[in-house]
Amino acid sequence: MTQNILVSVTTVLHDSSGVIADFIREMTDVLKDRYEHYEIVLVDNGSRDETVSIVRQMMKHHDHIRMVVLSREYDQQVAFTAALESSIGDYVIIMDLNTDPPALVPEMLEKSAAGIDIVTAEVSGRPQQTLLYGVLSRIFYRISNLVTEHRIDLNWSNFVCFSRKTVNAILQIKDRVRYLKYLQLDIGYSHETLRYEQINRHGRRRKTYFWNRFFFALETLVSNSEKLIRLATSLALMTSLLSAGYIFYALGIRIFRSDVAQGWTSLSIVLSVMFAVMFFILFILGQYIALVYKETRKGPLYHVADEYNSSILFKEMEEKNVI
């Protein structure tokens, strides 16, 4: 790979004081002997520990670190957007400092430099996750493959290398409900995967909450597919036809039978089905109403509280890859 490029490696921090120093050292060792121009962009997503102060101390000794401190904790996908917007490299790598090995970065960059706009790291075997999360993930991706135009593999990670034109294309998408795996397929650029083994840096894994994941999954499916609303309207039409047919059924019972009370069982079953379908439709419509509410809200996706640069970053400003 040519050395006349700027490489950006970025990650999102959240209470990462126990692992950030090791990550910076390992990432620096990988980059410094291979690339003349590089940066490590750190986005702090509402840390409450000593993460920010540790990074600021390390900036005194490293000339390639930039840090963006978000004003509070945002959704991880919003933090990824902040990371992409803050990175200025010809190639941008997003990674999880807890699970993604820095040693894979050069191989991803080689693939990208060979003409692949998006290189996604694919976990070998089963990703590190609980049994419940694994089962729900499989259900989500199967539903996703059915109702959206995107075909995402369960083992795709958020460890991705983007070319500059790909980053620019993704940032032009202003959807407030964002899922990076969908966005990178939605823009239509060349895409390949690279298999790798996850690490577990000092046993640190970020805590996730079931309901946050659940509603994010619902929002993601709704915002990336029209099939659900079409399904809802189809069910409404079918229910209307069945209801109309039931009128003729009821009239037939009234004309040809004298013991009308015997229709109580069938009536109860039909009413139960109708109410079930009705509430399902209301559920889907409620999701779309919630999505419309989000999309109509004004203002930026996130707010930056502070931004720090290494004091000796870009000594020669003419080398800075920014217009």
PDB file of C-alpha atoms in Angstrom:
ATOM      1  CA  MET A   1       0.000   0.000   0.000  1.00  0.00           C
ATOM      2  CA  THR A   2       1.251   3.492  -0.833  1.00  0.00           C
ATOM      3  CA  GLN A   3       2.495   5.469   2.148  1.00  0.00           C
ATOM      4  CA  ASN A   4       1.260   8.787   0.722  1.00  0.00           C
ATOM      5  CA  ILE A   5      -2.134   8.429   2.399  1.00  0.00           C
ATOM      6  CA  LEU A   6      -3.712   9.364   5.691  1.00  0.00           C
ATOM      7  CA  VAL A   7      -5.182   6.471   7.693  1.00  0.00           C
ATOM      8  CA  SER A   8      -7.837   7.137  10.338  1.00  0.00           C
ATOM      9  CA  VAL A   9      -8.577   4.504  12.972  1.00  0.00           C
ATOM     10  CA  THR A  10     -11.527   5.392  15.170  1.00  0.00           C
ATOM     11  CA  THR A  11     -13.342   3.795  18.072  1.00  0.00           C
ATOM     12  CA  VAL A  12     -16.107   4.698  20.506  1.00  0.00           C
ATOM     13  CA  LEU A  13     -15.241   4.870  24.195  1.00  0.00           C
ATOM     14  CA  HIS A  14     -17.600   4.342  27.103  1.00  0.00           C
ATOM     15  CA  ASP A  15     -16.101   3.875  30.566  1.00  0.00           C
ATOM     16  CA  SER A  16     -12.987   2.447  28.900  1.00  0.00           C
ATOM     17  CA  SER A  17     -10.373   3.603  31.412  1.00  0.00           C
ATOM     18  CA  GLY A  18      -9.157   0.046  32.007  1.00  0.00           C
ATOM     19  CA  VAL A  19      -8.361  -0.695  28.363  1.00  0.00           C
ATOM     20  CA  ILE A  20      -7.816   2.553  26.467  1.00  0.00           C
ATOM     21  CA  ALA A  21      -4.090   2.911  27.229  1.00  0.00           C
ATOM     22  CA  ASP A  22      -3.329  -0.603  26.000  1.00  0.00           C
ATOM     23  CA  PHE A  23      -5.434  -0.050  22.898  1.00  0.00           C
ATOM     24  CA  ILE A  24      -3.612   3.167  21.993  1.00  0.00           C
ATOM     25  CA  ARG A  25      -0.214   1.548  22.461  1.00  0.00           C
ATOM     26  CA  GLU A  26      -1.115  -1.548  20.425  1.00  0.00           C
ATOM     27  CA  MET A  27      -2.730   0.482  17.665  1.00  0.00           C
ATOM     28  CA  THR A  28       0.234   2.851  17.510  1.00  0.00           C
ATOM     29  CA  ASP A  29       2.688  -0.065  17.207  1.00  0.00           C
ATOM     30  CA  VAL A  30       0.684  -1.437  14.270  1.00  0.00           C
ATOM     31  CA  LEU A  31       0.445   1.891  12.417  1.00  0.00           C
ATOM     32  CA  LYS A  32       3.732   3.677  13.015  1.00  0.00           C
ATOM     33  CA  ASP A  33       5.984   1.222  11.133  1.00  0.00           C
ATOM     34  CA  ARG A  34       3.659   0.940   8.126  1.00  0.00           C
ATOM     35  CA  TYR A  35       2.159   4.374   7.473  1.00  0.00           C
ATOM     36  CA  GLU A  36       3.728   7.788   7.499  1.00  0.00           C
ATOM     37  CA  HIS A  37       0.463   9.641   8.079  1.00  0.00           C
ATOM     38  CA  TYR A  38      -2.147   8.288  10.454  1.00  0.00           C
ATOM     39  CA  GLU A  39      -4.450   9.308  13.272  1.00  0.00           C
ATOM     40  CA  ILE A  40      -6.371   7.606  16.066  1.00  0.00           C
ATOM     41  CA  VAL A  41      -9.759   9.278  16.558  1.00  0.00           C
ATOM     42  CA  LEU A  42     -11.461   8.543  19.869  1.00  0.00           C
ATOM     43  CA  VAL A  43     -15.130   9.395  20.438  1.00  0.00           C
ATOM     44  CA  ASP A  44     -16.068   9.395  24.113  1.00  0.00           C
ATOM     45  CA  ASN A  45     -19.735   8.498  24.452  1.00  0.00           C
ATOM     46  CA  GLY A  46     -20.666   9.689  27.925  1.00  0.00           C
ATOM     47  CA  SER A  47     -17.938   8.039  30.019  1.00  0.00           C
ATOM     48  CA  ARG A  48     -18.283   8.530  33.765  1.00  0.00           C
ATOM     49  CA  ASP A  49     -14.864   7.180  34.733  1.00  0.00           C
ATOM     50  CA  GLU A  50     -11.334   8.455  34.060  1.00  0.00           C
ATOM     51  CA  THR A  51     -11.350   7.664  30.321  1.00  0.00           C
ATOM     52  CA  VAL A  52     -11.075  11.270  29.107  1.00  0.00           C
ATOM     53  CA  SER A  53      -8.330  12.238  31.545  1.00  0.00           C
ATOM     54  CA  ILE A  54      -6.283   9.141  30.669  1.00  0.00           C
ATOM     55  CA  VAL A  55      -6.497   9.950  26.958  1.00  0.00           C
ATOM     56  CA  ARG A  56      -5.512  13.568  27.578  1.00  0.00           C
ATOM     57  CA  GLN A  57      -2.458  12.406  29.499  1.00  0.00           C
ATOM     58  CA  MET A  58      -1.472  10.085  26.650  1.00  0.00           C
ATOM     59  CA  MET A  59      -1.807  12.957  24.171  1.00  0.00           C
ATOM     60  CA  LYS A  60       1.269  14.522  25.777  1.00  0.00           C
ATOM     61  CA  HIS A  61       3.352  11.600  24.537  1.00  0.00           C
ATOM     62  CA  HIS A  62       1.621  10.634  21.273  1.00  0.00           C
ATOM     63  CA  ASP A  63       1.398  12.884  18.232  1.00  0.00           C
ATOM     64  CA  HIS A  64      -1.463  11.182  16.414  1.00  0.00           C
ATOM     65  CA  ILE A  65      -4.484  11.215  18.766  1.00  0.00           C
ATOM     66  CA  ARG A  66      -7.676  13.240  18.457  1.00  0.00           C
ATOM     67  CA  MET A  67     -10.585  12.915  20.855  1.00  0.00           C
ATOM     68  CA  VAL A  68     -14.187  14.076  20.538  1.00  0.00           C
ATOM     69  CA  VAL A  69     -16.159  14.108  23.799  1.00  0.00           C
ATOM     70  CA  LEU A  70     -19.915  13.892  23.289  1.00  0.00           C
ATOM     71  CA  SER A  71     -22.042  15.894  25.701  1.00  0.00           C
ATOM     72  CA  ARG A  72     -23.850  12.766  26.975  1.00  0.00           C
ATOM     73  CA  GLU A  73     -24.248   9.087  26.140  1.00  0.00           C
ATOM     74  CA  TYR A  74     -25.909   8.605  22.753  1.00  0.00           C
ATOM     75  CA  ASP A  75     -26.975   5.504  20.872  1.00  0.00           C
ATOM     76  CA  GLN A  76     -23.955   3.587  19.625  1.00  0.00           C
ATOM     77  CA  GLN A  77     -24.915   4.129  15.985  1.00  0.00           C
ATOM     78  CA  VAL A  78     -25.004   7.899  16.542  1.00  0.00           C
ATOM     79  CA  ALA A  79     -21.559   7.674  18.131  1.00  0.00           C
ATOM     80  CA  PHE A  80     -20.360   5.820  15.010  1.00  0.00           C
ATOM     81  CA  THR A  81     -21.657   8.742  12.929  1.00  0.00           C
ATOM     82  CA  ALA A  82     -19.690  11.160  15.096  1.00  0.00           C
ATOM     83  CA  ALA A  83     -16.611   8.996  14.582  1.00  0.00           C
ATOM     84  CA  LEU A  84     -16.987   9.039  10.796  1.00  0.00           C
ATOM     85  CA  GLU A  85     -17.614  12.787  10.720  1.00  0.00           C
ATOM     86  CA  SER A  86     -14.529  13.399  12.847  1.00  0.00           C
ATOM     87  CA  SER A  87     -12.166  11.260  10.757  1.00  0.00           C
ATOM     88  CA  ILE A  88     -10.256  12.924   7.913  1.00  0.00           C
ATOM     89  CA  GLY A  89      -8.318   9.986   6.476  1.00  0.00           C
ATOM     90  CA  ASP A  90      -8.297   8.618   2.951  1.00  0.00           C
ATOM     91  CA  TYR A  91      -9.318   5.358   4.619  1.00  0.00           C
ATOM     92  CA  VAL A  92     -11.316   5.160   7.850  1.00  0.00           C
ATOM     93  CA  ILE A  93     -11.460   2.088  10.092  1.00  0.00           C
ATOM     94  CA  ILE A  94     -14.166   1.800  12.745  1.00  0.00           C
ATOM     95  CA  MET A  95     -13.514  -0.807  15.415  1.00  0.00           C
ATOM     96  CA  ASP A  96     -14.459  -1.931  18.921  1.00  0.00           C
ATOM     97  CA  LEU A  97     -11.434  -1.581  21.184  1.00  0.00           C
ATOM     98  CA  ASN A  98     -12.715  -4.429  23.410  1.00  0.00           C
ATOM     99  CA  THR A  99     -13.094  -7.138  20.756  1.00  0.00           C
ATOM    100  CA  ASP A 100     -11.300  -6.130  17.543  1.00  0.00           C
ATOM    101  CA  PRO A 101      -7.572  -6.871  17.110  1.00  0.00           C
ATOM    102  CA  PRO A 102      -5.409  -3.969  15.850  1.00  0.00           C
ATOM    103  CA  ALA A 103      -3.231  -6.472  13.957  1.00  0.00           C
ATOM    104  CA  LEU A 104      -6.007  -6.926  11.364  1.00  0.00           C
ATOM    105  CA  VAL A 105      -6.025  -3.258  10.336  1.00  0.00           C
ATOM    106  CA  PRO A 106      -3.185  -3.488   7.738  1.00  0.00           C
ATOM    107  CA  GLU A 107      -4.856  -6.413   5.963  1.00  0.00           C
ATOM    108  CA  MET A 108      -8.141  -4.511   5.790  1.00  0.00           C
ATOM    109  CA  LEU A 109      -6.352  -1.467   4.411  1.00  0.00           C
ATOM    110  CA  GLU A 110      -4.617  -3.584   1.763  1.00  0.00           C
ATOM    111  CA  LYS A 111      -7.956  -4.886   0.549  1.00  0.00           C
ATOM    112  CA  SER A 112      -9.446  -1.408   0.496  1.00  0.00           C
ATOM    113  CA  ALA A 113      -6.452   0.037  -1.377  1.00  0.00           C
ATOM    114  CA  ALA A 114      -6.881  -2.720  -3.975  1.00  0.00           C
ATOM    115  CA  GLY A 115     -10.244  -1.211  -4.915  1.00  0.00           C
ATOM    116  CA  ILE A 116     -12.740  -2.563  -2.353  1.00  0.00           C
ATOM    117  CA  ASP A 117     -14.656   0.397  -0.952  1.00  0.00           C
ATOM    118  CA  ILE A 118     -15.978  -1.381   2.157  1.00  0.00           C
ATOM    119  CA  VAL A 119     -14.177  -4.214   3.950  1.00  0.00           C
ATOM    120  CA  THR A 120     -16.174  -5.762   6.801  1.00  0.00           C
ATOM    121  CA  ALA A 121     -14.561  -8.056   9.349  1.00  0.00           C
ATOM    122  CA  GLU A 122     -16.613 -11.230   9.763  1.00  0.00           C
ATOM    123  CA  VAL A 123     -16.334 -13.154  13.020  1.00  0.00           C
ATOM    124  CA  SER A 124     -15.117 -16.739  12.646  1.00  0.00           C
ATOM    125  CA  GLY A 125     -17.486 -19.108  14.402  1.00  0.00           C
ATOM    126  CA  ARG A 126     -20.002 -17.764  16.873  1.00  0.00           C
ATOM    127  CA  PRO A 127     -19.502 -14.167  18.071  1.00  0.00           C
ATOM    128  CA  GLN A 128     -18.909 -13.541  21.775  1.00  0.00           C
ATOM    129  CA  GLN A 129     -22.459 -13.194  23.106  1.00  0.00           C
ATOM    130  CA  THR A 130     -24.959 -14.722  25.490  1.00  0.00           C
ATOM    131  CA  LEU A 131     -27.273 -17.541  24.392  1.00  0.00           C
ATOM    132  CA  LEU A 132     -30.363 -15.289  24.542  1.00  0.00           C
ATOM    133  CA  TYR A 133     -28.671 -12.539  22.539  1.00  0.00           C
ATOM    134  CA  GLY A 134     -27.516 -15.080  19.966  1.00  0.00           C
ATOM    135  CA  VAL A 135     -31.020 -16.485  19.478  1.00  0.00           C
ATOM    136  CA  LEU A 136     -32.613 -13.033  19.228  1.00  0.00           C
ATOM    137  CA  SER A 137     -29.900 -11.896  16.785  1.00  0.00           C
ATOM    138  CA  ARG A 138     -30.683 -14.814  14.479  1.00  0.00           C
ATOM    139  CA  ILE A 139     -34.397 -13.990  14.618  1.00  0.00           C
ATOM    140  CA  PHE A 140     -33.706 -10.321  13.864  1.00  0.00           C
ATOM    141  CA  TYR A 141     -31.483 -10.994  10.850  1.00  0.00           C
ATOM    142  CA  ARG A 142     -33.890 -13.575   9.421  1.00  0.00           C
ATOM    143  CA  ILE A 143     -36.750 -11.098   9.653  1.00  0.00           C
ATOM    144  CA  SER A 144     -34.489  -8.394   8.245  1.00  0.00           C
ATOM    145  CA  ASN A 145     -33.591 -10.512   5.233  1.00  0.00           C
ATOM    146  CA  LEU A 146     -37.300 -11.114   4.588  1.00  0.00           C
ATOM    147  CA  VAL A 147     -38.679  -7.592   4.947  1.00  0.00           C
ATOM    148  CA  THR A 148     -35.769  -5.408   3.753  1.00  0.00           C
ATOM    149  CA  GLU A 149     -33.599  -5.288   0.656  1.00  0.00           C
ATOM    150  CA  HIS A 150     -30.459  -5.821   2.717  1.00  0.00           C
ATOM    151  CA  ARG A 151     -28.821  -9.223   3.169  1.00  0.00           C
ATOM    152  CA  ILE A 152     -26.698  -9.053   6.296  1.00  0.00           C
ATOM    153  CA  ASP A 153     -24.786 -11.996   7.701  1.00  0.00           C
ATOM    154  CA  LEU A 154     -25.151 -12.677  11.426  1.00  0.00           C
ATOM    155  CA  ASN A 155     -21.370 -12.717  11.885  1.00  0.00           C
ATOM    156  CA  TRP A 156     -20.681  -9.312  10.346  1.00  0.00           C
ATOM    157  CA  SER A 157     -19.116  -7.058  12.952  1.00  0.00           C
ATOM    158  CA  ASN A 158     -18.796  -3.287  13.321  1.00  0.00           C
ATOM    159  CA  PHE A 159     -15.085  -3.626  12.484  1.00  0.00           C
ATOM    160  CA  VAL A 160     -15.125  -1.990   9.034  1.00  0.00           C
ATOM    161  CA  CYS A 161     -12.693  -0.226   6.698  1.00  0.00           C
ATOM    162  CA  PHE A 162     -14.212   2.520   4.525  1.00  0.00           C
ATOM    163  CA  SER A 163     -12.746   4.411   1.606  1.00  0.00           C
ATOM    164  CA  ARG A 164     -13.103   8.195   1.726  1.00  0.00           C
ATOM    165  CA  LYS A 165     -15.833   8.291  -0.942  1.00  0.00           C
ATOM    166  CA  THR A 166     -17.779   5.698   1.055  1.00  0.00           C
ATOM    167  CA  VAL A 167     -17.549   7.778   4.225  1.00  0.00           C
ATOM    168  CA  ASN A 168     -18.735  10.845   2.330  1.00  0.00           C
ATOM    169  CA  ALA A 169     -21.684   8.904   0.885  1.00  0.00           C
ATOM    170  CA  ILE A 170     -22.768   7.553   4.287  1.00  0.00           C
ATOM    171  CA  LEU A 171     -22.563  10.995   5.878  1.00  0.00           C
ATOM    172  CA  GLN A 172     -24.875  12.375   3.214  1.00  0.00           C
ATOM    173  CA  ILE A 173     -27.619  10.092   4.572  1.00  0.00           C
ATOM    174  CA  LYS A 174     -29.355  12.138   7.273  1.00  0.00           C
ATOM    175  CA  ASP A 175     -31.706   9.472   8.661  1.00  0.00           C
ATOM    176  CA  ARG A 176     -32.093   9.804  12.412  1.00  0.00           C
ATOM    177  CA  VAL A 177     -32.587   6.052  12.823  1.00  0.00           C
ATOM    178  CA  ARG A 178     -29.182   4.799  11.699  1.00  0.00           C
ATOM    179  CA  TYR A 179     -27.744   1.301  11.413  1.00  0.00           C
ATOM    180  CA  LEU A 180     -24.267   1.285   9.920  1.00  0.00           C
ATOM    181  CA  LYS A 181     -24.575  -2.252   8.526  1.00  0.00           C
ATOM    182  CA  TYR A 182     -27.611  -1.151   6.504  1.00  0.00           C
ATOM    183  CA  LEU A 183     -26.105   2.169   5.430  1.00  0.00           C
ATOM    184  CA  GLN A 184     -22.959   0.580   4.025  1.00  0.00           C
ATOM    185  CA  LEU A 185     -25.087  -1.696   1.836  1.00  0.00           C
ATOM    186  CA  ASP A 186     -27.600   0.991   0.952  1.00  0.00           C
ATOM    187  CA  ILE A 187     -25.032   3.177  -0.838  1.00  0.00           C
ATOM    188  CA  GLY A 188     -24.181   0.312  -3.212  1.00  0.00           C
ATOM    189  CA  TYR A 189     -20.361   0.486  -3.292  1.00  0.00           C
ATOM    190  CA  SER A 190     -18.127  -2.592  -3.603  1.00  0.00           C
ATOM    191  CA  HIS A 191     -18.075  -4.710  -0.474  1.00  0.00           C
ATOM    192  CA  GLU A 192     -16.073  -7.710   0.755  1.00  0.00           C
ATOM    193  CA  THR A 193     -15.663  -9.508   4.068  1.00  0.00           C
ATOM    194  CA  LEU A 194     -12.590 -10.666   5.913  1.00  0.00           C
ATOM    195  CA  ARG A 195     -12.785 -13.382   8.552  1.00  0.00           C
ATOM    196  CA  TYR A 196     -11.112 -12.881  11.918  1.00  0.00           C
ATOM    197  CA  GLU A 197     -11.085 -14.017  15.532  1.00  0.00           C
ATOM    198  CA  GLN A 198     -12.399 -11.649  18.158  1.00  0.00           C
ATOM    199  CA  ILE A 199     -10.339 -10.836  21.220  1.00  0.00           C
ATOM    200  CA  ASN A 200     -11.549 -10.051  24.727  1.00  0.00           C
ATOM    201  CA  ARG A 201      -9.411  -7.218  26.026  1.00  0.00           C
ATOM    202  CA  HIS A 202      -9.017  -7.819  29.755  1.00  0.00           C
ATOM    203  CA  GLY A 203     -12.475  -9.324  29.941  1.00  0.00           C
ATOM    204  CA  ARG A 204     -14.094  -5.945  29.314  1.00  0.00           C
ATOM    205  CA  ARG A 205     -17.446  -5.983  27.547  1.00  0.00           C
ATOM    206  CA  ARG A 206     -19.944  -3.159  27.459  1.00  0.00           C
ATOM    207  CA  LYS A 207     -23.234  -3.801  29.217  1.00  0.00           C
ATOM    208  CA  THR A 208     -26.250  -3.768  26.929  1.00  0.00           C
ATOM    209  CA  TYR A 209     -29.917  -3.529  27.835  1.00  0.00           C
ATOM    210  CA  PHE A 210     -32.500  -5.864  26.319  1.00  0.00           C
ATOM    211  CA  TRP A 211     -35.284  -3.325  25.806  1.00  0.00           C
ATOM    212  CA  ASN A 212     -32.922  -0.779  24.235  1.00  0.00           C
ATOM    213  CA  ARG A 213     -31.818  -3.437  21.743  1.00  0.00           C
ATOM    214  CA  PHE A 214     -35.385  -4.602  21.171  1.00  0.00           C
ATOM    215  CA  PHE A 215     -36.814  -1.193  20.287  1.00  0.00           C
ATOM    216  CA  PHE A 216     -33.752  -0.305  18.236  1.00  0.00           C
ATOM    217  CA  ALA A 217     -34.300  -3.486  16.218  1.00  0.00           C
ATOM    218  CA  LEU A 218     -37.947  -2.523  15.643  1.00  0.00           C
ATOM    219  CA  GLU A 219     -37.013   0.993  14.555  1.00  0.00           C
ATOM    220  CA  THR A 220     -34.320  -0.353  12.249  1.00  0.00           C
ATOM    221  CA  LEU A 221     -36.674  -2.758  10.491  1.00  0.00           C
ATOM    222  CA  VAL A 222     -39.439  -0.174  10.154  1.00  0.00           C
ATOM    223  CA  SER A 223     -37.120   2.553   8.849  1.00  0.00           C
ATOM    224  CA  ASN A 224     -35.593   0.268   6.213  1.00  0.00           C
ATOM    225  CA  SER A 225     -38.658  -1.491   4.850  1.00  0.00           C
ATOM    226  CA  GLU A 226     -42.044  -0.703   3.350  1.00  0.00           C
ATOM    227  CA  LYS A 227     -43.080  -4.346   3.466  1.00  0.00           C
ATOM    228  CA  LEU A 228     -44.347  -4.134   7.034  1.00  0.00           C
ATOM    229  CA  ILE A 229     -46.787  -1.337   6.254  1.00  0.00           C
ATOM    230  CA  ARG A 230     -47.843  -3.185   3.102  1.00  0.00           C
ATOM    231  CA  LEU A 231     -48.428  -6.299   5.199  1.00  0.00           C
ATOM    232  CA  ALA A 232     -50.527  -4.276   7.625  1.00  0.00           C
ATOM    233  CA  THR A 233     -52.693  -2.824   4.848  1.00  0.00           C
ATOM    234  CA  SER A 234     -53.069  -6.265   3.256  1.00  0.00           C
ATOM    235  CA  LEU A 235     -54.238  -7.710   6.557  1.00  0.00           C
ATOM    236  CA  ALA A 236     -56.678  -4.822   6.915  1.00  0.00           C
ATOM    237  CA  LEU A 237     -58.123  -5.538   3.469  1.00  0.00           C
ATOM    238  CA  MET A 238     -58.378  -9.266   4.163  1.00  0.00           C
ATOM    239  CA  THR A 239     -60.079  -8.594   7.481  1.00  0.00           C
ATOM    240  CA  SER A 240     -62.545  -6.254   5.779  1.00  0.00           C
ATOM    241  CA  LEU A 241     -63.399  -8.948   3.218  1.00  0.00           C
ATOM    242  CA  LEU A 242     -63.822 -11.551   5.928  1.00  0.00           C
ATOM    243  CA  SER A 243     -66.033  -9.191   7.892  1.00  0.00           C
ATOM    244  CA  ALA A 244     -68.152  -8.588   4.792  1.00  0.00           C
ATOM    245  CA  GLY A 245     -68.358 -12.331   4.213  1.00  0.00           C
ATOM    246  CA  TYR A 246     -69.428 -12.831   7.813  1.00  0.00           C
ATOM    247  CA  ILE A 247     -72.423 -10.590   7.186  1.00  0.00           C
ATOM    248  CA  PHE A 248     -73.673 -13.035   4.537  1.00  0.00           C
ATOM    249  CA  TYR A 249     -72.890 -15.921   6.861  1.00  0.00           C
ATOM    250  CA  ALA A 250     -74.936 -14.330   9.645  1.00  0.00           C
ATOM    251  CA  LEU A 251     -77.811 -13.683   7.249  1.00  0.00           C
ATOM    252  CA  GLY A 252     -77.709 -17.302   6.106  1.00  0.00           C
ATOM    253  CA  ILE A 253     -77.844 -18.507   9.702  1.00  0.00           C
ATOM    254  CA  ARG A 254     -80.803 -16.238  10.362  1.00  0.00           C
ATOM    255  CA  ILE A 255     -82.712 -17.436   7.246  1.00  0.00           C
ATOM    256  CA  PHE A 256     -82.008 -21.152   7.313  1.00  0.00           C
ATOM    257  CA  ARG A 257     -81.689 -21.902  11.049  1.00  0.00           C
ATOM    258  CA  SER A 258     -83.993 -21.279  13.927  1.00  0.00           C
ATOM    259  CA  ASP A 259     -81.536 -21.946  16.758  1.00  0.00           C
ATOM    260  CA  VAL A 260     -79.406 -18.851  16.142  1.00  0.00           C
ATOM    261  CA  ALA A 261     -77.718 -19.124  19.529  1.00  0.00           C
ATOM    262  CA  GLN A 262     -75.690 -22.022  18.234  1.00  0.00           C
ATOM    263  CA  GLY A 263     -73.516 -19.535  16.299  1.00  0.00           C
ATOM    264  CA  TRP A 264     -71.980 -18.181  19.489  1.00  0.00           C
ATOM    265  CA  THR A 265     -68.811 -20.274  19.228  1.00  0.00           C
ATOM    266  CA  SER A 266     -67.988 -19.303  15.662  1.00  0.00           C
ATOM    267  CA  LEU A 267     -68.825 -15.675  16.403  1.00  0.00           C
ATOM    268  CA  SER A 268     -66.437 -15.645  19.352  1.00  0.00           C
ATOM    269  CA  ILE A 269     -63.643 -17.156  17.250  1.00  0.00           C
ATOM    270  CA  VAL A 270     -64.128 -14.657  14.425  1.00  0.00           C
ATOM    271  CA  LEU A 271     -64.208 -11.712  16.804  1.00  0.00           C
ATOM    272  CA  SER A 272     -61.054 -12.930  18.482  1.00  0.00           C
ATOM    273  CA  VAL A 273     -59.231 -13.185  15.157  1.00  0.00           C
ATOM    274  CA  MET A 274     -60.451  -9.763  14.086  1.00  0.00           C
ATOM    275  CA  PHE A 275     -59.292  -8.113  17.294  1.00  0.00           C
ATOM    276  CA  ALA A 276     -55.923  -9.853  17.056  1.00  0.00           C
ATOM    277  CA  VAL A 277     -55.373  -8.580  13.527  1.00  0.00           C
ATOM    278  CA  MET A 278     -56.602  -5.107  14.456  1.00  0.00           C
ATOM    279  CA  PHE A 279     -54.171  -4.748  17.315  1.00  0.00           C
ATOM    280  CA  PHE A 280     -51.327  -6.075  15.180  1.00  0.00           C
ATOM    281  CA  ILE A 281     -52.080  -3.397  12.609  1.00  0.00           C
ATOM    282  CA  LEU A 282     -52.220  -0.744  15.317  1.00  0.00           C
ATOM    283  CA  PHE A 283     -48.854  -1.963  16.589  1.00  0.00           C
ATOM    284  CA  ILE A 284     -47.202  -1.624  13.184  1.00  0.00           C
ATOM    285  CA  LEU A 285     -48.804   1.769  12.563  1.00  0.00           C
ATOM    286  CA  GLY A 286     -47.647   2.885  15.989  1.00  0.00           C
ATOM    287  CA  GLN A 287     -44.079   2.045  15.035  1.00  0.00           C
ATOM    288  CA  TYR A 288     -44.360   4.104  11.871  1.00  0.00           C
ATOM    289  CA  ILE A 289     -45.877   7.019  13.775  1.00  0.00           C
ATOM    290  CA  ALA A 290     -42.963   6.884  16.207  1.00  0.00           C
ATOM    291  CA  LEU A 291     -40.538   6.850  13.276  1.00  0.00           C
ATOM    292  CA  VAL A 292     -42.254   9.865  11.662  1.00  0.00           C
ATOM    293  CA  TYR A 293     -41.986  11.676  14.980  1.00  0.00           C
ATOM    294  CA  LYS A 294     -38.260  11.050  15.134  1.00  0.00           C
ATOM    295  CA  GLU A 295     -37.669  12.072  11.528  1.00  0.00           C
ATOM    296  CA  THR A 296     -39.557  15.360  11.950  1.00  0.00           C
ATOM    297  CA  ARG A 297     -37.578  16.446  14.994  1.00  0.00           C
ATOM    298  CA  LYS A 298     -35.067  19.175  14.168  1.00  0.00           C
ATOM    299  CA  GLY A 299     -31.509  19.581  15.312  1.00  0.00           C
ATOM    300  CA  PRO A 300     -28.231  17.646  15.086  1.00  0.00           C
ATOM    301  CA  LEU A 301     -27.835  13.961  15.866  1.00  0.00           C
ATOM    302  CA  TYR A 302     -25.407  14.700  18.697  1.00  0.00           C
ATOM    303  CA  HIS A 303     -23.611  17.534  20.514  1.00  0.00           C
ATOM    304  CA  VAL A 304     -19.890  17.781  21.227  1.00  0.00           C
ATOM    305  CA  ALA A 305     -18.873  18.912  24.703  1.00  0.00           C
ATOM    306  CA  ASP A 306     -15.090  19.134  24.082  1.00  0.00           C
ATOM    307  CA  GLU A 307     -12.527  18.286  21.444  1.00  0.00           C
ATOM    308  CA  TYR A 308      -8.821  17.688  22.030  1.00  0.00           C
ATOM    309  CA  ASN A 309      -5.822  17.201  19.733  1.00  0.00           C
ATOM    310  CA  SER A 310      -2.345  15.993  20.492  1.00  0.00           C
ATOM    311  CA  SER A 311      -0.191  19.096  20.873  1.00  0.00           C
ATOM    312  CA  ILE A 312       2.158  17.968  18.072  1.00  0.00           C
ATOM    313  CA  LEU A 313      -0.421  16.503  15.697  1.00  0.00           C
ATOM    314  CA  PHE A 314       0.212  17.579  12.094  1.00  0.00           C
ATOM    315  CA  LYS A 315       3.414  19.539  12.636  1.00  0.00           C
ATOM    316  CA  GLU A 316       3.428  20.385   8.951  1.00  0.00           C
ATOM    317  CA  MET A 317      -0.062  21.640   8.227  1.00  0.00           C
ATOM    318  CA  GLU A 318       0.326  21.206   4.487  1.00  0.00           C
ATOM    319  CA  GLU A 319       0.177  17.446   5.077  1.00  0.00           C
ATOM    320  CA  LYS A 320      -3.277  17.640   6.639  1.00  0.00           C
ATOM    321  CA  ASN A 321      -5.704  15.910   4.305  1.00  0.00           C
ATOM    322  CA  VAL A 322      -8.549  18.426   4.608  1.00  0.00           C
ATOM    323  CA  ILE A 323      -9.996  20.873   2.116  1.00  0.00           C
TER     324      ILE A 323
END
